[in-house]
Amino acid sequence: VSLSMRQQDLLPNRLEAAKEVVSEFVSRRTGDRLALVIFGSEAATLVPLTLDNGVVEAFVRRIVFNLVPGDQTAVGMGL
């Protein structure tokens, strides 16, 4: 959710485009444990490891800017 995700080189912006790709990925992962971590300047785990893909997809839909500070991109913290 860093500031770069607000760029509109993908419509409507990079964040919404990424959410679509992630949702499609999650829907195809039957039987796999998934977790959801967002990051900007800091990282936050939104969903710990789970087999419930519906929960992961629901949280993906709810991702918005400003859930964590986003003036930088701390990909290392996200990983």
PDB file of C-alpha atoms in Angstrom, residues 43-76:
ATOM      1  CA  ALA A  43       4.448  -4.346   7.217  1.00  0.00           C
ATOM      2  CA  ALA A  44       1.307  -5.849   8.752  1.00  0.00           C
ATOM      3  CA  THR A  45      -0.113  -9.347   8.667  1.00  0.00           C
ATOM      4  CA  LEU A  46      -3.788  -9.093   7.769  1.00  0.00           C
ATOM      5  CA  VAL A  47      -4.441 -12.843   7.697  1.00  0.00           C
ATOM      6  CA  PRO A  48      -2.183 -15.434   9.343  1.00  0.00           C
ATOM      7  CA  LEU A  49      -1.691 -18.798   7.646  1.00  0.00           C
ATOM      8  CA  THR A  50      -5.070 -20.351   6.921  1.00  0.00           C
ATOM      9  CA  LEU A  51      -6.745 -22.918   4.706  1.00  0.00           C
ATOM     10  CA  ASP A  52      -9.809 -20.654   4.427  1.00  0.00           C
ATOM     11  CA  ASN A  53      -9.389 -18.982   1.039  1.00  0.00           C
ATOM     12  CA  GLY A  54     -12.676 -17.143   1.498  1.00  0.00           C
ATOM     13  CA  VAL A  55     -11.242 -15.230   4.440  1.00  0.00           C
ATOM     14  CA  VAL A  56      -8.129 -14.320   2.468  1.00  0.00           C
ATOM     15  CA  GLU A  57     -10.208 -13.121  -0.492  1.00  0.00           C
ATOM     16  CA  ALA A  58     -12.462 -11.071   1.810  1.00  0.00           C
ATOM     17  CA  PHE A  59      -9.447  -9.316   3.318  1.00  0.00           C
ATOM     18  CA  VAL A  60      -7.918  -8.713  -0.120  1.00  0.00           C
ATOM     19  CA  ARG A  61     -11.086  -6.851  -1.128  1.00  0.00           C
ATOM     20  CA  ARG A  62     -10.783  -4.662   1.996  1.00  0.00           C
ATOM     21  CA  ILE A  63      -7.216  -3.487   1.378  1.00  0.00           C
ATOM     22  CA  VAL A  64      -7.056   0.283   1.069  1.00  0.00           C
ATOM     23  CA  PHE A  65      -4.356   2.892   1.344  1.00  0.00           C
ATOM     24  CA  ASN A  66      -3.335   4.107   4.813  1.00  0.00           C
ATOM     25  CA  LEU A  67      -3.766   0.745   6.570  1.00  0.00           C
ATOM     26  CA  VAL A  68      -0.046   1.092   7.263  1.00  0.00           C
ATOM     27  CA  PRO A  69       2.155   4.128   6.604  1.00  0.00           C
ATOM     28  CA  GLY A  70       2.925   4.120   2.898  1.00  0.00           C
ATOM     29  CA  ASP A  71       5.404   6.857   2.106  1.00  0.00           C
ATOM     30  CA  GLN A  72       8.109   4.242   1.348  1.00  0.00           C
ATOM     31  CA  THR A  73       8.235   0.629   0.205  1.00  0.00           C
ATOM     32  CA  ALA A  74       9.658  -1.784   2.768  1.00  0.00           C
ATOM     33  CA  VAL A  75       9.426  -4.962   0.720  1.00  0.00           C
ATOM     34  CA  GLY A  76      11.933  -6.685   2.990  1.00  0.00           C
TER      35      GLY A  76
END
